[in-house]
mmCIF file of C-alpha atoms and ligand atoms in Angstrom:
data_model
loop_
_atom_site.group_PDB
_atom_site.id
_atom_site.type_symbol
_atom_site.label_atom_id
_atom_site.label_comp_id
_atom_site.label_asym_id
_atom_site.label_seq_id
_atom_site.Cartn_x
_atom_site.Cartn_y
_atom_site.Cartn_z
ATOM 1 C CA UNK A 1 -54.411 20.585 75.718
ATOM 2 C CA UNK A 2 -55.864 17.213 76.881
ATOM 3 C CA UNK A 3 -54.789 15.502 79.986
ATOM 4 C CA UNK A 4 -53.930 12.112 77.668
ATOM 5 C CA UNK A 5 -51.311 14.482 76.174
ATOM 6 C CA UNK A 6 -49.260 15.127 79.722
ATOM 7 C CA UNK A 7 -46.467 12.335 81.106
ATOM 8 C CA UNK A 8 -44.445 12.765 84.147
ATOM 9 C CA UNK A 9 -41.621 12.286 81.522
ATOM 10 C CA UNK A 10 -40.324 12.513 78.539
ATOM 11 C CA UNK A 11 -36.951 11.428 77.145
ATOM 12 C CA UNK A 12 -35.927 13.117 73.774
ATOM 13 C CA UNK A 13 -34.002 11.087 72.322
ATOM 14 C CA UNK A 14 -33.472 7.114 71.184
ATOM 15 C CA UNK A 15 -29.619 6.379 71.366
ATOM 16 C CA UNK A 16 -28.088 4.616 74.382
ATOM 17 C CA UNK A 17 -28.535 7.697 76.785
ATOM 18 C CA UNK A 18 -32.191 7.882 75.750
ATOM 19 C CA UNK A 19 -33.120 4.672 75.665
ATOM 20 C CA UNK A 20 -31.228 3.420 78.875
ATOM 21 C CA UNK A 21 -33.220 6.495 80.494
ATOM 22 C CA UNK A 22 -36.393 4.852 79.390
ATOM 23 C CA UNK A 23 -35.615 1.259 80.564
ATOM 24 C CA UNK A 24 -35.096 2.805 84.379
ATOM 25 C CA UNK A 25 -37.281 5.361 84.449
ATOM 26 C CA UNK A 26 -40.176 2.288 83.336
ATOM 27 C CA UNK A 27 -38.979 0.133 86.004
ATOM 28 C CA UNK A 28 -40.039 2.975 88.496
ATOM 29 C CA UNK A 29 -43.266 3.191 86.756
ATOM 30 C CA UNK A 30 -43.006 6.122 85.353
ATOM 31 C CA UNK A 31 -44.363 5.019 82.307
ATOM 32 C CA UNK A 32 -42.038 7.697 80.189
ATOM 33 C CA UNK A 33 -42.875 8.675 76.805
ATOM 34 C CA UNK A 34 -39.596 8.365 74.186
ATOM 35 C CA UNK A 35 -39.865 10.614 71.485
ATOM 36 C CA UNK A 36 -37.353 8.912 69.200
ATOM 37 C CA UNK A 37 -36.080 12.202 66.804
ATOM 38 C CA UNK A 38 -35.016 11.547 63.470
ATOM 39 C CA UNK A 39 -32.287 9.153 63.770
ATOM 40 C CA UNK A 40 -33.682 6.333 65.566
ATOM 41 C CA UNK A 41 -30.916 4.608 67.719
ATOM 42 C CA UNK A 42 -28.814 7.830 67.402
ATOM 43 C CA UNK A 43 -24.997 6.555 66.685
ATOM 44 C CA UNK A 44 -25.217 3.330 67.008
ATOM 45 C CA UNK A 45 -27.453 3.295 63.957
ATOM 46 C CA UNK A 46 -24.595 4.543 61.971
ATOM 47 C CA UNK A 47 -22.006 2.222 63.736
ATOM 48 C CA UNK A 48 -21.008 -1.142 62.134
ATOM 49 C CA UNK A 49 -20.036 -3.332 64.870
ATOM 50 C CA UNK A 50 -19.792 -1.891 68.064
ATOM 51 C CA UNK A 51 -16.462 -3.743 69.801
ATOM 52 C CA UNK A 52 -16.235 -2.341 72.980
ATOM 53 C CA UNK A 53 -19.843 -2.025 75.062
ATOM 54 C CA UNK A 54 -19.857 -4.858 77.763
ATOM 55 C CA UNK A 55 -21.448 -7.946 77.405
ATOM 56 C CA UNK A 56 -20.561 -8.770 73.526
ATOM 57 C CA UNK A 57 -17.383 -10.344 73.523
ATOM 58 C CA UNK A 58 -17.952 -11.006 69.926
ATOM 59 C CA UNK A 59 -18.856 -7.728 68.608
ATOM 60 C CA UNK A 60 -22.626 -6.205 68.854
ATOM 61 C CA UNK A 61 -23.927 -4.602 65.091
ATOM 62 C CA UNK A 62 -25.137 -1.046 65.766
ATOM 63 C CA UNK A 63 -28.555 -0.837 64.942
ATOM 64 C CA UNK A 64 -28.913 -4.497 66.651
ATOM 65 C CA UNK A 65 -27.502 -2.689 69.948
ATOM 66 C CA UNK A 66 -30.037 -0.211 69.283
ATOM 67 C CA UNK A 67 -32.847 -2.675 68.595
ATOM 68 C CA UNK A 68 -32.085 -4.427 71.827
ATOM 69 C CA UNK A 69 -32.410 -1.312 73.628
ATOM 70 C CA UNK A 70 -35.792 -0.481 72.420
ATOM 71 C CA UNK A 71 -37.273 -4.049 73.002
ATOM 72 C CA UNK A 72 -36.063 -3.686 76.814
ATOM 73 C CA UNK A 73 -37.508 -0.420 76.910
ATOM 74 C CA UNK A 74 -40.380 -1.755 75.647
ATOM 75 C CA UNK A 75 -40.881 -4.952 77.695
ATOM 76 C CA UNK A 76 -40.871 -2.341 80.946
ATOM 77 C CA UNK A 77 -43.515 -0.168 79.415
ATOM 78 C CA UNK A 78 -41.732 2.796 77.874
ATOM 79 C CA UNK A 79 -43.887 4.420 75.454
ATOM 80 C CA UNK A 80 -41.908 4.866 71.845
ATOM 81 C CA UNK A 81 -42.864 7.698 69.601
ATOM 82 C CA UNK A 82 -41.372 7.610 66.015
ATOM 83 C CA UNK A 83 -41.545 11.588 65.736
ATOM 84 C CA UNK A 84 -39.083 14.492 66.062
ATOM 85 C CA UNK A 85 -39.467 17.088 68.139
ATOM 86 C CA UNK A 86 -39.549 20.763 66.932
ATOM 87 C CA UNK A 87 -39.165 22.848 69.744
ATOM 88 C CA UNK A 88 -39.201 22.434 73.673
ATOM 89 C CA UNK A 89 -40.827 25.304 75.690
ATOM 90 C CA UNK A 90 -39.306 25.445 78.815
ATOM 91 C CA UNK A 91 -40.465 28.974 79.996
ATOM 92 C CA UNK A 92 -43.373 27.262 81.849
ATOM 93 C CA UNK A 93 -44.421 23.904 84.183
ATOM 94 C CA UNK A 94 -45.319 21.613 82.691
ATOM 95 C CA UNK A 95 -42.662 21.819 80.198
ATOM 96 C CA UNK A 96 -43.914 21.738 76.633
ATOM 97 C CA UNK A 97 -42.866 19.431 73.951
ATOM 98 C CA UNK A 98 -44.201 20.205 70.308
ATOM 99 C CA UNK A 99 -43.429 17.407 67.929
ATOM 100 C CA UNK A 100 -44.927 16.890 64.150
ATOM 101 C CA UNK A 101 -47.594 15.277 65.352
ATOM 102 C CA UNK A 102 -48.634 16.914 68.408
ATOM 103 C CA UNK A 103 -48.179 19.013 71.590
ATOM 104 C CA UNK A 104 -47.109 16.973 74.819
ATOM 105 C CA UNK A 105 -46.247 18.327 78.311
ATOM 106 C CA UNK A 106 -44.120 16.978 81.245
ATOM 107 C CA UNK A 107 -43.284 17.277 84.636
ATOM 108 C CA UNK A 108 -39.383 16.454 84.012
ATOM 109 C CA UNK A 109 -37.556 15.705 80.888
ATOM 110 C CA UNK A 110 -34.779 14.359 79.924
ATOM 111 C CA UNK A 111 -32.605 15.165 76.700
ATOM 112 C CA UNK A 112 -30.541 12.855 75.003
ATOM 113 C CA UNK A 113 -30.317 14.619 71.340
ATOM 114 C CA UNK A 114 -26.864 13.169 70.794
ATOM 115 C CA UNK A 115 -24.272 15.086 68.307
ATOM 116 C CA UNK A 116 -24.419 15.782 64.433
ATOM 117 C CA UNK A 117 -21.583 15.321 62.432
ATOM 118 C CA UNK A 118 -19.409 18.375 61.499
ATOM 119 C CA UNK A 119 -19.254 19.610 57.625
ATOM 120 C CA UNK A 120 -16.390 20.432 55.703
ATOM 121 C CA UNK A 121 -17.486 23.680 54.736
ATOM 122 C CA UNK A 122 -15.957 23.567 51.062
ATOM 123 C CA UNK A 123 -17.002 24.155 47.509
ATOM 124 C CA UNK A 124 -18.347 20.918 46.329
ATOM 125 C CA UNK A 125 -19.834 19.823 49.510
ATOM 126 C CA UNK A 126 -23.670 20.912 49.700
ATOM 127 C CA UNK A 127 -24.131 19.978 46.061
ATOM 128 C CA UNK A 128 -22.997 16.301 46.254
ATOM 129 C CA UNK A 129 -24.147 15.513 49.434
ATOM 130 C CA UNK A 130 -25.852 11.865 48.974
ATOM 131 C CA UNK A 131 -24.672 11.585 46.096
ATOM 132 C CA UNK A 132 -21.023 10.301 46.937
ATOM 133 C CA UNK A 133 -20.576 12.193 50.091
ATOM 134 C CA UNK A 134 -21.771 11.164 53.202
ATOM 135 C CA UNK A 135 -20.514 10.137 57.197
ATOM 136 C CA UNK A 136 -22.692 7.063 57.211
ATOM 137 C CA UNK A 137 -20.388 4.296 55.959
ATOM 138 C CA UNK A 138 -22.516 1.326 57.611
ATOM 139 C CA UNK A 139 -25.627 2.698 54.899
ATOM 140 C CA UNK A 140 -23.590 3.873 52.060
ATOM 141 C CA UNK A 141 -20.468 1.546 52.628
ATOM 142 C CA UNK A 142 -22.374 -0.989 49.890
ATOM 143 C CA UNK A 143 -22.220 1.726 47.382
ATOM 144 C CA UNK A 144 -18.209 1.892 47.429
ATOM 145 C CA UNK A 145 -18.237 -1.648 45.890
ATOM 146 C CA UNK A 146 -14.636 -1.831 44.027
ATOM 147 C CA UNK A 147 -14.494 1.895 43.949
ATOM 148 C CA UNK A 148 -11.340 3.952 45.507
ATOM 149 C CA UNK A 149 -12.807 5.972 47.780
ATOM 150 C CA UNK A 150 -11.850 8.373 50.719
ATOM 151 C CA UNK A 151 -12.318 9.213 54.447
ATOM 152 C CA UNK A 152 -11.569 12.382 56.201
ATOM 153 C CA UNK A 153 -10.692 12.567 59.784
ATOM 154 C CA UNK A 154 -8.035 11.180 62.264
ATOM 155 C CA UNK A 155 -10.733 10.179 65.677
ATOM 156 C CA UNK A 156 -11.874 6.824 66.321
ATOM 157 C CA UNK A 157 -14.840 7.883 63.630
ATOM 158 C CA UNK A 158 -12.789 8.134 60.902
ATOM 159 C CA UNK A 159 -10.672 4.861 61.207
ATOM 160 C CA UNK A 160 -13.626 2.314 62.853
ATOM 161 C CA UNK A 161 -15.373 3.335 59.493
ATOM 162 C CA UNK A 162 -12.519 3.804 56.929
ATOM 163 C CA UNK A 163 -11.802 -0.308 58.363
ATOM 164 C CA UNK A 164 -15.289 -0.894 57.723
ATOM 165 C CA UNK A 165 -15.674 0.310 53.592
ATOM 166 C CA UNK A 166 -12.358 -2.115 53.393
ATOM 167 C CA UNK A 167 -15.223 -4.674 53.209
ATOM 168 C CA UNK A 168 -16.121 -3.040 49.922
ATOM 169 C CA UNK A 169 -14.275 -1.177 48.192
ATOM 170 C CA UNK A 170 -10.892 -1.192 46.833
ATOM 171 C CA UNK A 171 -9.232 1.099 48.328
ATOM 172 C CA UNK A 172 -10.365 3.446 51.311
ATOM 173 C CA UNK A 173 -7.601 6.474 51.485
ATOM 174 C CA UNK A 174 -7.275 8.377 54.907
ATOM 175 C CA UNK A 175 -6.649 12.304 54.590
ATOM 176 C CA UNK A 176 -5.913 13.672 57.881
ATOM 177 C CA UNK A 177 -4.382 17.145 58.286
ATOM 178 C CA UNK A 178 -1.752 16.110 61.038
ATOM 179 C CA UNK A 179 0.825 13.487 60.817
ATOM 180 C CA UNK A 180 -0.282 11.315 63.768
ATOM 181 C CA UNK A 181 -3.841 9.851 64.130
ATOM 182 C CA UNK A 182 -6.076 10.804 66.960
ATOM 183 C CA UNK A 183 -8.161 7.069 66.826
ATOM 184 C CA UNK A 184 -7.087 4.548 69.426
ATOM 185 C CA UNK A 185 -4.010 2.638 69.274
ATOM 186 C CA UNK A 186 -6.230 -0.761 68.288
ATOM 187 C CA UNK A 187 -8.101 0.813 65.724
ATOM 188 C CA UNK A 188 -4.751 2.259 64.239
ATOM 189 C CA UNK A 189 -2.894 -0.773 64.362
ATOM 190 C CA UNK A 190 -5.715 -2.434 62.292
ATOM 191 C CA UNK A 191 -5.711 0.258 60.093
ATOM 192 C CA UNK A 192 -2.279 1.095 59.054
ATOM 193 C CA UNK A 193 -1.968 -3.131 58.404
ATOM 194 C CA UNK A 194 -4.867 -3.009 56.419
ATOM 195 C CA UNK A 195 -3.577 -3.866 52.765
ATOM 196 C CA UNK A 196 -6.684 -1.866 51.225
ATOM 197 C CA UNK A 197 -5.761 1.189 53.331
ATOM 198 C CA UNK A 198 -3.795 4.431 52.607
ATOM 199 C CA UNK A 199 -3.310 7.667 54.403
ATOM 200 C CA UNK A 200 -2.338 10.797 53.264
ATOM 201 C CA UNK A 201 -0.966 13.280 55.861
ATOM 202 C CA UNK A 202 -1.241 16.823 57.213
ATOM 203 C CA UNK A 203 -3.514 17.758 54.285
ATOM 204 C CA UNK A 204 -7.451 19.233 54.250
ATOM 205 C CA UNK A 205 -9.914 18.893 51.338
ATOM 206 C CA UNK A 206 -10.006 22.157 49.819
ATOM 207 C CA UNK A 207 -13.413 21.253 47.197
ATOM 208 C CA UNK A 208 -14.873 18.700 46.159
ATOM 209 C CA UNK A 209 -15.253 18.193 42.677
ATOM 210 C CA UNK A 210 -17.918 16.448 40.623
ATOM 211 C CA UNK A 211 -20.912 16.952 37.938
ATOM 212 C CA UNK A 212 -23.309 14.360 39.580
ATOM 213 C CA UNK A 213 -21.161 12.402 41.942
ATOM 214 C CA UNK A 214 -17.987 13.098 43.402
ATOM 215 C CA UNK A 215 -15.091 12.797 40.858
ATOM 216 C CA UNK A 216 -12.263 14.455 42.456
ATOM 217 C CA UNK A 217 -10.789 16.250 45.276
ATOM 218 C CA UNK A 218 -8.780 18.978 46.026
ATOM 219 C CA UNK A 219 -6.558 18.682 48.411
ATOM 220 C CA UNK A 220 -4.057 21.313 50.154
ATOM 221 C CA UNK A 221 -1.107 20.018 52.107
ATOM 222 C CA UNK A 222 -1.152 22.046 55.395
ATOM 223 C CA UNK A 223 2.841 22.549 55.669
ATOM 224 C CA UNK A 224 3.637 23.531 51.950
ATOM 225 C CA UNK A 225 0.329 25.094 50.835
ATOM 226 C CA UNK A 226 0.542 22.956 47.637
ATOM 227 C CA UNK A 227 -2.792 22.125 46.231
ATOM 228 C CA UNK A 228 -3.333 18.900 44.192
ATOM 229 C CA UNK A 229 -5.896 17.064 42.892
ATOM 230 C CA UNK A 230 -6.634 13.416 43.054
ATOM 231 C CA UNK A 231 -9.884 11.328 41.733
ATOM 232 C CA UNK A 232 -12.228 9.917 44.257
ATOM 233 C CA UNK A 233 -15.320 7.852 43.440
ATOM 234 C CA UNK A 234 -16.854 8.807 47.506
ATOM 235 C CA UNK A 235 -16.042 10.672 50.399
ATOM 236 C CA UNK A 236 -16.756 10.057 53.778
ATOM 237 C CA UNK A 237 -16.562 12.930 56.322
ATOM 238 C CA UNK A 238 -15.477 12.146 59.836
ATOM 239 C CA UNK A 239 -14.386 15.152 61.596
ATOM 240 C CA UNK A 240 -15.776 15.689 64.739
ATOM 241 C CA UNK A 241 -19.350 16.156 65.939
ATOM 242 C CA UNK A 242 -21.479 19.153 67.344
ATOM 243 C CA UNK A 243 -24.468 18.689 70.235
ATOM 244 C CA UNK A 244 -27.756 18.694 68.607
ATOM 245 C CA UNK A 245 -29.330 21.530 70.896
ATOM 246 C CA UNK A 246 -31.760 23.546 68.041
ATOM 247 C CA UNK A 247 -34.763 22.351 69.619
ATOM 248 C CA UNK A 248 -34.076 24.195 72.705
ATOM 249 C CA UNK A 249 -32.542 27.004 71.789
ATOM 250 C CA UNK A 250 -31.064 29.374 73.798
ATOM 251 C CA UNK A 251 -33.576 28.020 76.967
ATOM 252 C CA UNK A 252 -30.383 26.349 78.633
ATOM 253 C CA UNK A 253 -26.993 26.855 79.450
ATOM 254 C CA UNK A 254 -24.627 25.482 76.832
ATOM 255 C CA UNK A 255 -20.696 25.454 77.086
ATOM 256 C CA UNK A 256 -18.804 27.424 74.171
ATOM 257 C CA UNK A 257 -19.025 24.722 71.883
ATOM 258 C CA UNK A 258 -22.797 23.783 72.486
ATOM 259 C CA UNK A 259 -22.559 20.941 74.888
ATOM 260 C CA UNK A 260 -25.586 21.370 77.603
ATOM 261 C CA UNK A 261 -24.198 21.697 81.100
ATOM 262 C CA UNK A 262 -24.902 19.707 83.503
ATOM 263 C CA UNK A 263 -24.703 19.301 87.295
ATOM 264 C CA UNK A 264 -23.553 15.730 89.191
ATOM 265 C CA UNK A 265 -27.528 14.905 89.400
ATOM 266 C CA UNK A 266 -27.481 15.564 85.520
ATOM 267 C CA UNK A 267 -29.766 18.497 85.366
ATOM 268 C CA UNK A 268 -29.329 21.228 83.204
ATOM 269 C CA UNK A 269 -29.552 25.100 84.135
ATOM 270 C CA UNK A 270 -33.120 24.752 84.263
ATOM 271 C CA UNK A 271 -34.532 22.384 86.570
ATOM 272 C CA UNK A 272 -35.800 18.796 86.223
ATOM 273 C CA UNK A 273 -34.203 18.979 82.779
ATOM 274 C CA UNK A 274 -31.569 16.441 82.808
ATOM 275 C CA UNK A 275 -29.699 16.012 79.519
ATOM 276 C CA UNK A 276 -28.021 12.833 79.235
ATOM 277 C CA UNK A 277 -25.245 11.448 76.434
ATOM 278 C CA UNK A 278 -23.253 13.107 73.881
ATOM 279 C CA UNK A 279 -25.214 15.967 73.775
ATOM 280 C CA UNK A 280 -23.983 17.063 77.285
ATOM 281 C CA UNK A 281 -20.421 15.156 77.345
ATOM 282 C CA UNK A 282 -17.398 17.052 75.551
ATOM 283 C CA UNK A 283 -15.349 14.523 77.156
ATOM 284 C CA UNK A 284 -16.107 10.774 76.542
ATOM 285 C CA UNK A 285 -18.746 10.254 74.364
ATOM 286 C CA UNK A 286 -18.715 6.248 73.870
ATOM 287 C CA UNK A 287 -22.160 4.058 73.962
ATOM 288 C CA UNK A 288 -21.135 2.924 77.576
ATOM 289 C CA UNK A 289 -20.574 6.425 78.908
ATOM 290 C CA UNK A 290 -24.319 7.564 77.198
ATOM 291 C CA UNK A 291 -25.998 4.648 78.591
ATOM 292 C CA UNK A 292 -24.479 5.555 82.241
ATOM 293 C CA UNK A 293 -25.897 8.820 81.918
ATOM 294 C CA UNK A 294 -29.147 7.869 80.971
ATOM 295 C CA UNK A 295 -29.211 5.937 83.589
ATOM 296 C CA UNK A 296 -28.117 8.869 86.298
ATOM 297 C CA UNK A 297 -30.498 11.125 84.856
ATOM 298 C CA UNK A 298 -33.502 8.832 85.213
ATOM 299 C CA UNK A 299 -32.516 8.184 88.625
ATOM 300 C CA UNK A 300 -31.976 11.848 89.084
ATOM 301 C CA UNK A 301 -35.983 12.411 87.521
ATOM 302 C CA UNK A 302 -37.215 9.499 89.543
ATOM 303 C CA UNK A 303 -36.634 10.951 92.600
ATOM 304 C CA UNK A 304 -37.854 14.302 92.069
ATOM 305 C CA UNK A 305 -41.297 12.664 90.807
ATOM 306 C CA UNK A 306 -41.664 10.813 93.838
ATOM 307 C CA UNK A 307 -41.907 13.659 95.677
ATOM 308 C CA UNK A 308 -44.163 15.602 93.788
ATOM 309 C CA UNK A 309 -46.276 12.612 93.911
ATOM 310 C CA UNK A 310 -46.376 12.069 97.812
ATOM 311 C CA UNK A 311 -46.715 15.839 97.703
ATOM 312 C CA UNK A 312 -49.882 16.051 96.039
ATOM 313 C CA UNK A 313 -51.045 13.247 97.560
ATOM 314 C CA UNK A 314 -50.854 14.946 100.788
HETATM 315 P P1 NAP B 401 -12.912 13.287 67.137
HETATM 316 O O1 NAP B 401 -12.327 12.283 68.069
HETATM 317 O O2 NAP B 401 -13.169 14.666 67.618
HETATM 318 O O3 NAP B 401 -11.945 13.332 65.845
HETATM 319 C C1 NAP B 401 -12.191 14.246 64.829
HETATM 320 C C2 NAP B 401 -11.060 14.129 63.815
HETATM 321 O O4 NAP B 401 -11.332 15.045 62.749
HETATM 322 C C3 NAP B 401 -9.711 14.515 64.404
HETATM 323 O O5 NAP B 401 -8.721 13.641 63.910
HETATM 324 C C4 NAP B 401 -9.501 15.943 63.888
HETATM 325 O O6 NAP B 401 -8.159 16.243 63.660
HETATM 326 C C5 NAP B 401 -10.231 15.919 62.570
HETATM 327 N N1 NAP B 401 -10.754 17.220 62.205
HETATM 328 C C6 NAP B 401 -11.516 18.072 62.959
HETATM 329 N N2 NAP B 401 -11.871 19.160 62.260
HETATM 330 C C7 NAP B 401 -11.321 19.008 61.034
HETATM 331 C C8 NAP B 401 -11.342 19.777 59.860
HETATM 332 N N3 NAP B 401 -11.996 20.948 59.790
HETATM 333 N N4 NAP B 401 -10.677 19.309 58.768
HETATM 334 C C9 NAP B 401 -10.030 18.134 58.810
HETATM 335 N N5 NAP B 401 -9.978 17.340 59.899
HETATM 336 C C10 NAP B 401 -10.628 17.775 60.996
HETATM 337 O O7 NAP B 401 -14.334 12.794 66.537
HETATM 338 P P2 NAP B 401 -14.901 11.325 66.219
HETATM 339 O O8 NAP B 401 -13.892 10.481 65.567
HETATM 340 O O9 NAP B 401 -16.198 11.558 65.550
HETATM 341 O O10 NAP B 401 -15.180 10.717 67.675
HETATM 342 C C11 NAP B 401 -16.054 11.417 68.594
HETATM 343 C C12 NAP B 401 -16.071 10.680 69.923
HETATM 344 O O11 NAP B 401 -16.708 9.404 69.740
HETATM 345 C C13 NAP B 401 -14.686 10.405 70.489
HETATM 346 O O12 NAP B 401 -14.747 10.522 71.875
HETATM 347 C C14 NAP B 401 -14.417 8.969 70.081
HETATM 348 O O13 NAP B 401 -13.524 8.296 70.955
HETATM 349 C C15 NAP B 401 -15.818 8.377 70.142
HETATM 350 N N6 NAP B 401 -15.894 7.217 69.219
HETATM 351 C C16 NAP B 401 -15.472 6.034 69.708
HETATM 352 C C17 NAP B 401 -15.483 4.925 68.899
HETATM 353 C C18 NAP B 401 -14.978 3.641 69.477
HETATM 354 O O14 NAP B 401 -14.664 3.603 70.671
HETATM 355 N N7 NAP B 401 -14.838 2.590 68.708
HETATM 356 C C19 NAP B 401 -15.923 5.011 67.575
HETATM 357 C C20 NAP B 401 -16.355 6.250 67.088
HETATM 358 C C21 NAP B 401 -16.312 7.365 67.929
HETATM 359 P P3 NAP B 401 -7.096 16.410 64.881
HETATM 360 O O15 NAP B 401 -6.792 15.009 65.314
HETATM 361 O O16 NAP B 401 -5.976 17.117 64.253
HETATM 362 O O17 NAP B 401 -7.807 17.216 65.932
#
């Protein structure tokens, strides 16, 4: 491997965890390398308007948040890389990153994957994915345009976005399988005034039912076991997310439901990996929590360089 192929860092990663980590570690002159994965801007990107990150009293879109990010990553010299990463060997130093379009190693890294959305599981599902099923509603939401369509889920996910396809369609009906919503009391208020919105309660989609788009759903109330079927012209799925972790395997240690652990300087079991964001917080998970991480963990990579470098300058 060349020498033009090694950085003192790279940052996996392009949502507000990664990206924040670029803008600080650039301002120490680290000149990091952001390899941006497949969904550039991570959540954001599939986020309407974004309400609550300081310093947009009026609302911030998502990919515009994630946009702004990248240009001040940018203007501090972070180098951005629109490639996913396939694997990260850790086993040796430098630390190897293969992505699609090459091999590049490290001296510290920093992970920032973010979460994937959870599946259903249920007959139906695979077949019409994209094709009236998906947990995008900021892409797709234009394609409920006076339809009567549904969202599953009870988080802040589920309502933020079942409020957004109001813009659209004609009706946007909540299925949740408990009686009392998990979102925050703001987003539920706007919700449950929302003429356009319905919920249905303590029920689960049992299959999803469709030749070539999604025509109907079966649904199976969780207190009588009764199964029905109603007609759906497109379901969003909004039940929870799981940490995005495949590219490193088994390398570091995860919690029991896949979230990287982390110590107070946010390194991971192996060190100067620092994972930063949703990917290594079961707890908050908002855009402001990410970005605060990112943040810690290039701090946390900044000072290790800086000693490696006065080392081997010795
Ligand atoms: P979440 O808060 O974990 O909510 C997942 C929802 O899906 C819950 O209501 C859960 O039901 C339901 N659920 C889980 N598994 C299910 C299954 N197999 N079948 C049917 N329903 C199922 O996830 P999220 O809404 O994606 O939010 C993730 C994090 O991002 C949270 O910390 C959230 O606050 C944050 N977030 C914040 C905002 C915002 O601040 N505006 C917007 C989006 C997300 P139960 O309630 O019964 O468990």
């Amino acid at each position: 491997m060349t020498n033009e192929n090694h950085r003192q860092l790279i940052i996996v990663g392009s949502g507000p965890a990664g990206f924040t980590a670029a803008i600080y570690a650039a301002r120490a002159n680290l000149a990091p390398m952001l390899i941006s994965g497949m969904k550039l801007y991570g959540q954001p990107s599939k986020t309407a308007t974004i309400e609550n990150y300081p310093g947009f009293p009026n609302g911030v879109e998502g990919p515009e948040l994630g946009r702004l990010f990248e240009e001040q990553a940018r203007a501090f010299g972070a180098e951005v890389v629109y490639d996913a990463v396939e694997k990260i060997d850790l086993s040796q130093k430098p630390y190897q990153v293969h992505t699609y379009g090459g091999v590049f190693s490290a001296d510290a890294l920093i992970l920032a994957m973010g979460t994937e959305y959870n599946k259903l599981g249920v007959p139906g599902e695979k077949e019409l994915e994209g094709r009236g099923i998906s947990n995008c509603a900021t892409c797709d939401g234009y394609f409920t345009k006076d339809k009567n369509v549904h969202v599953v889920g009870g988080g802040d996910a589920a309502i933020e976005e079942a409020i957004f396809l109001t813009r659209f369609a004609d009706s946007v009906t909540v299925i949740h399988r408990r009686d009392a919503l998990r979102a925050s009391a703001i987003l539920e208020e706007r919700a449950r005034t929302n003429p356009k919105i319905k919920f249905i309660w303590n029920s689960v989609v049992e299959e999803i039912k469709g030749e070539n788009a999604v025509e109907a759903l079966v649904l199976k109330n969780v207190k009588t076991d009764e199964l029905s079927t109603i007609p759906s012209q497109g379901l969003f799925v909004y039940i929870g997310q799981k940490p995005t972790t495949e590219i490193v395997g088994q390398q570091l240690a995860t919690d029991d439901k896949g979230y990287i652990i982390i110590d107070e300087n946010m390194e991971t079991s192996v060190p100067q990996v620092y994972a930063a964001g949703d990917v290594a917080d079961p707890h908050y998970r908002q855009i402001v929590t990410a970005a605060g991480m990112g943040a810690a963990a290039a701090i946390s990579a900044t000072r290790f360089l800086e000693t490696l470098m006065v080392n081997s300058a010795k």
